[in-house]
Coordinates of C-alpha atoms in Angstrom, one line a residue:
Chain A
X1 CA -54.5 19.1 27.8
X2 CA -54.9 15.1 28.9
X3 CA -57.9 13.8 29.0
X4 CA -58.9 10.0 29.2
X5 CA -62.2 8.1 27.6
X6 CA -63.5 5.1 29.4
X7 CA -65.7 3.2 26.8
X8 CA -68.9 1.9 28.3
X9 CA -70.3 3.1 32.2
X10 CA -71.0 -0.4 32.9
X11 CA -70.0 -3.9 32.0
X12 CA -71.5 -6.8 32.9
X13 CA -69.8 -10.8 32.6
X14 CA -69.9 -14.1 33.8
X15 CA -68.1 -15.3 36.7
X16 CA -65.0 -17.5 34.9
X17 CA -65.2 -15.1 32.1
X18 CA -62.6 -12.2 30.3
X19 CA -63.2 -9.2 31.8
X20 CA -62.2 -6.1 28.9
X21 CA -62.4 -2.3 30.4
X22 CA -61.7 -0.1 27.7
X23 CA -59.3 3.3 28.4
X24 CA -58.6 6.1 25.8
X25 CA -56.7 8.9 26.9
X26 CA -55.5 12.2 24.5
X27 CA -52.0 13.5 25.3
X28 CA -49.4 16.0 24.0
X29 CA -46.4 14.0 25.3
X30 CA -45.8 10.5 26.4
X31 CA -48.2 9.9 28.9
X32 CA -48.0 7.7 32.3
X33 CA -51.3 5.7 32.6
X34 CA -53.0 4.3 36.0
X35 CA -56.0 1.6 36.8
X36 CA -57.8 2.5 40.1
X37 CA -60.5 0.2 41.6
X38 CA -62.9 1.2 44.0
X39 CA -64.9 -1.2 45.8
X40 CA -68.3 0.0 47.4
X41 CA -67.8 2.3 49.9
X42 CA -64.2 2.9 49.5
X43 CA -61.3 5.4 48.8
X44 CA -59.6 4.4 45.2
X45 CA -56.9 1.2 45.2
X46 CA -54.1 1.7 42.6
X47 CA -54.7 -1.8 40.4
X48 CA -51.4 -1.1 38.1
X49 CA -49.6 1.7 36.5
X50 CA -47.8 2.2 33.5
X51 CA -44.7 4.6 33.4
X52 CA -41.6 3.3 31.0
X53 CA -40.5 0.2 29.6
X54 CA -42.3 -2.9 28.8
X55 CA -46.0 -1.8 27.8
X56 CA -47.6 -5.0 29.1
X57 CA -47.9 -3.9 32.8
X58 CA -49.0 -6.2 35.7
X59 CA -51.3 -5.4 38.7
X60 CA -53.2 -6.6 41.1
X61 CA -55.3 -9.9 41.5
X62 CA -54.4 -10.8 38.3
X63 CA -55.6 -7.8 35.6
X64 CA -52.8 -6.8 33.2
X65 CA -52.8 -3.8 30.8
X66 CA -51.3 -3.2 27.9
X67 CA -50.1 0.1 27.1
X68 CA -50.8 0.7 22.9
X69 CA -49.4 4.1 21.7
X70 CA -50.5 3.5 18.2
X71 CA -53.7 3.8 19.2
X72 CA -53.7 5.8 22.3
X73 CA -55.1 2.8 24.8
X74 CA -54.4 1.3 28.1
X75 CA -57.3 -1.5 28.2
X76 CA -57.5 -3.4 31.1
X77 CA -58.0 -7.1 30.9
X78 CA -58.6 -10.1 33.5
X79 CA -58.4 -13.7 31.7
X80 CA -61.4 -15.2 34.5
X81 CA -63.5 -13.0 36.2
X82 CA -64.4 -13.4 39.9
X83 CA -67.2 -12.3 41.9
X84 CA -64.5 -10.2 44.1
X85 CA -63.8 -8.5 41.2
X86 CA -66.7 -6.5 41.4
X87 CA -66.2 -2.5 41.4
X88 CA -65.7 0.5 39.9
X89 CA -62.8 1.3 37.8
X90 CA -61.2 4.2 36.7
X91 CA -58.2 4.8 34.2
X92 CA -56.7 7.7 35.0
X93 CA -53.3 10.3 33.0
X94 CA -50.2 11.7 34.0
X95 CA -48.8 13.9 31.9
X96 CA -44.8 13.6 33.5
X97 CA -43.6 17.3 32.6
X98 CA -42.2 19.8 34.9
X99 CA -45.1 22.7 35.6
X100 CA -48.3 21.9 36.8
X101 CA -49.6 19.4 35.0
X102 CA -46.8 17.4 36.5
X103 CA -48.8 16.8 39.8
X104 CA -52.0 16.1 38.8
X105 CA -54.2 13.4 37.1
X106 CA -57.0 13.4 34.9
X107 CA -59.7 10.6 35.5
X108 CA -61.6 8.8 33.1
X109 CA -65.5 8.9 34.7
X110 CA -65.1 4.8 35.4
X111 CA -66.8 1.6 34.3
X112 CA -69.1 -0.3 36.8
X113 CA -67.8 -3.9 36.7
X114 CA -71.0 -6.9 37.5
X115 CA -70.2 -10.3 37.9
X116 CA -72.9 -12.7 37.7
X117 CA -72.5 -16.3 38.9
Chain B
X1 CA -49.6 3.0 59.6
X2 CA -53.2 4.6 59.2
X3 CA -51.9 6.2 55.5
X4 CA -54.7 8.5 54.5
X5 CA -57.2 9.1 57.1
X6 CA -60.6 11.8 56.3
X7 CA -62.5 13.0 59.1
X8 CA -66.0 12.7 59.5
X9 CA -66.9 10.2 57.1
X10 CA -70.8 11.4 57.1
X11 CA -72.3 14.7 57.5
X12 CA -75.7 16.4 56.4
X13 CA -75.8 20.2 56.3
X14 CA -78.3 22.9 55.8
X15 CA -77.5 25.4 52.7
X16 CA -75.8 27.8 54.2
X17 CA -74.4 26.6 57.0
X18 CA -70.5 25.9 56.8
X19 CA -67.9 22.9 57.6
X20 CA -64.2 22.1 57.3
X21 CA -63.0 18.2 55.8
X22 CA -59.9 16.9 57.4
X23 CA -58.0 15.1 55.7
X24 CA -54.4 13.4 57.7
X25 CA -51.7 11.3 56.3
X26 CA -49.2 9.3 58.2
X27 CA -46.6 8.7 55.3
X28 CA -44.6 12.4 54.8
X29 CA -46.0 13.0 51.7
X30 CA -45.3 16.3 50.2
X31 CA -48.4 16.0 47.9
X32 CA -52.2 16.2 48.8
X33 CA -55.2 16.5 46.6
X34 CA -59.0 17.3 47.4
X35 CA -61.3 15.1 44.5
X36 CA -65.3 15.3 44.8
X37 CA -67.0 12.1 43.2
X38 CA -70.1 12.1 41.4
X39 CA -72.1 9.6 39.4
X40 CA -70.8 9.3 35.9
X41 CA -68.6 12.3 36.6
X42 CA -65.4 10.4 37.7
X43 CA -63.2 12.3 40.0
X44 CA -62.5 16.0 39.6
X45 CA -59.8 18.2 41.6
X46 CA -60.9 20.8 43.6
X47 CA -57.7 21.6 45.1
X48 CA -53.8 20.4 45.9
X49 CA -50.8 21.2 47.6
X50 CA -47.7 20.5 46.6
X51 CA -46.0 21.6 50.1
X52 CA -47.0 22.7 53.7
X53 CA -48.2 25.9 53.8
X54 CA -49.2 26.0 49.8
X55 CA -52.6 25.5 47.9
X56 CA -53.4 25.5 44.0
X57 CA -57.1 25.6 42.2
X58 CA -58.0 22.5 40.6
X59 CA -60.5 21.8 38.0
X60 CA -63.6 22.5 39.8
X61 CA -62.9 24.9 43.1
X62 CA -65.9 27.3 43.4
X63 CA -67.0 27.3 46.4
X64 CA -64.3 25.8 48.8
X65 CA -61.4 27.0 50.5
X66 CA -58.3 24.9 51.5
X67 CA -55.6 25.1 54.3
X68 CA -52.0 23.3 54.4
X69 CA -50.6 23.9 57.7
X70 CA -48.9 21.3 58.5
X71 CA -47.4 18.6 56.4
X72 CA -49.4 15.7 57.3
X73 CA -53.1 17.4 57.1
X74 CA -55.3 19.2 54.1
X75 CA -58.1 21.1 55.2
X76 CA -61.0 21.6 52.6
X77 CA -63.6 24.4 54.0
X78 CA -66.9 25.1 52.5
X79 CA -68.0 28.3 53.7
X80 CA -71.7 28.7 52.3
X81 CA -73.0 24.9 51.5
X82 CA -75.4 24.7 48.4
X83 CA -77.0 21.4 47.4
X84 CA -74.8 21.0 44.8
X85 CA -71.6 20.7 46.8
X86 CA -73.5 16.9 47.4
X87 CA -70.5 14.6 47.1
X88 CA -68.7 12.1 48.0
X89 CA -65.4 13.9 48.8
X90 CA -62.0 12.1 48.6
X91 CA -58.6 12.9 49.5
X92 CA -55.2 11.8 48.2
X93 CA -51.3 12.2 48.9
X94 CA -48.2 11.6 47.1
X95 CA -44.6 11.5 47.9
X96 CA -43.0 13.7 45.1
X97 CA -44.0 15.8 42.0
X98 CA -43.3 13.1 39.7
X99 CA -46.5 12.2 37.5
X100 CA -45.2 8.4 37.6
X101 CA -46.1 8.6 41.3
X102 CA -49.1 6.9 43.0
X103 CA -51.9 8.8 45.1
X104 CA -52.8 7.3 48.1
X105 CA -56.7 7.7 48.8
X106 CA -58.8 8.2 51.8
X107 CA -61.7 6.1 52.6
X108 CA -64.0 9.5 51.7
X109 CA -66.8 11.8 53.3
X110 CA -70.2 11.7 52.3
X111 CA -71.8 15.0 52.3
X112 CA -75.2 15.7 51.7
X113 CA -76.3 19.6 51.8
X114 CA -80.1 19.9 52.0

């Protein structure tokens, strides 16, 4: 079974600063990986998604995620972090096989992103 | 283009006391997905459909009952509310069966069962 680890519920940075949400995920075949944000109040925004191809994987207002079999990651990064950047994010697994994992994904339990001026 | 739509977007109930969640997309997707949200619990499935007039059990679906009618809407039923069906409740679609495909999310229902 999939399942994805976000490391730390809550990260706090500077405006200007790298934002770094960490994502672990477990699979038995190649996985596909996604970034969700959710800002207060919301439904869940797709941030970027990685499915074949070049691991390095562009999104949204300007995070990028590298995709790291080696070592089972999908770490999201920013290089200058923004107040509008504030949210919850979640990393989220597809496992692409026929049968009934195919349809469904597994969510990591989010981080909390702060930006302080 | 509305894309996913949930109706209502509050509601309080009494233990006991039943409701039904709408949830209506706009975009023919053959895929739709009931979550519930919880503090540090991320989301979990309750149930999906992968096709009008079919429902599966997700991870967590005690205590609900779903409905896929017609294409476009997902009903999600509680038929007995307890306080721990206190949620935030999301709903999602998807065009195919594909796992590289992207759910689409409603803006959520807040329940509170007191």
């Amino acid at each position: 079974a999939q399942s994805v680890t976000q490391l730390g519920s809550h990260v706090s940075v500077s405006e200007g600063a790298l934002v770094l949400l960490r994502c672990n995920y477990s699979s038995s075949v190649p996985p596909y990986l996604f970034w969700y944000v959710q800002y207060p109040n919301q439904g869940l925004q797709l941030l970027l998604k990685y499915t074949t191809g070049a691991t390095l994987v562009k999104g949204i207002n300007g995070f990028e995620a590298e995709f790291k079999k080696s070592e089972t990651s999908f770490h999201l990064t920013k290089p200058s972090a923004h107040m509008s950047d504030a949210a919850e994010y979640f990393c989220a697994v597809s496992v692409g096989r026929s049968g009934g994992s195919n349809y469904k994904l597994t969510f990591g339990k989010g981080t909390l992103l702060t930006v302080n001026p | 283009n509305a894309g996913v739509t949930q109706t209502p977007k509050f509601r309080v109930l009494k233990t006991g006391q039943s409701m039904t969640l709408l949830c209506a997309q706009d975009m023919n997707h053959e895929y739709m997905y009931w979550y519930r949200q919880d503090p540090g619990m991320g989301l979990r499935l309750i149930h999906y459909s992968v096709g009008e007039g079919t429902t599966a059990k997700g991870e967590v679906p005690d205590g609900y009952n779903v409905s896929r009618l017609k294409k476009q809407n997902f009903l999600l039923g509680l038929e007995s509310a307890a306080p721990s069906q206190t949620s935030v409740y999301f709903c999602a679609s998807k065009w195919g069966g594909q796992g590289k495909g992207e759910q689409y999310f409603g803006p959520g229902t807040r329940l509170t069962v007191t």
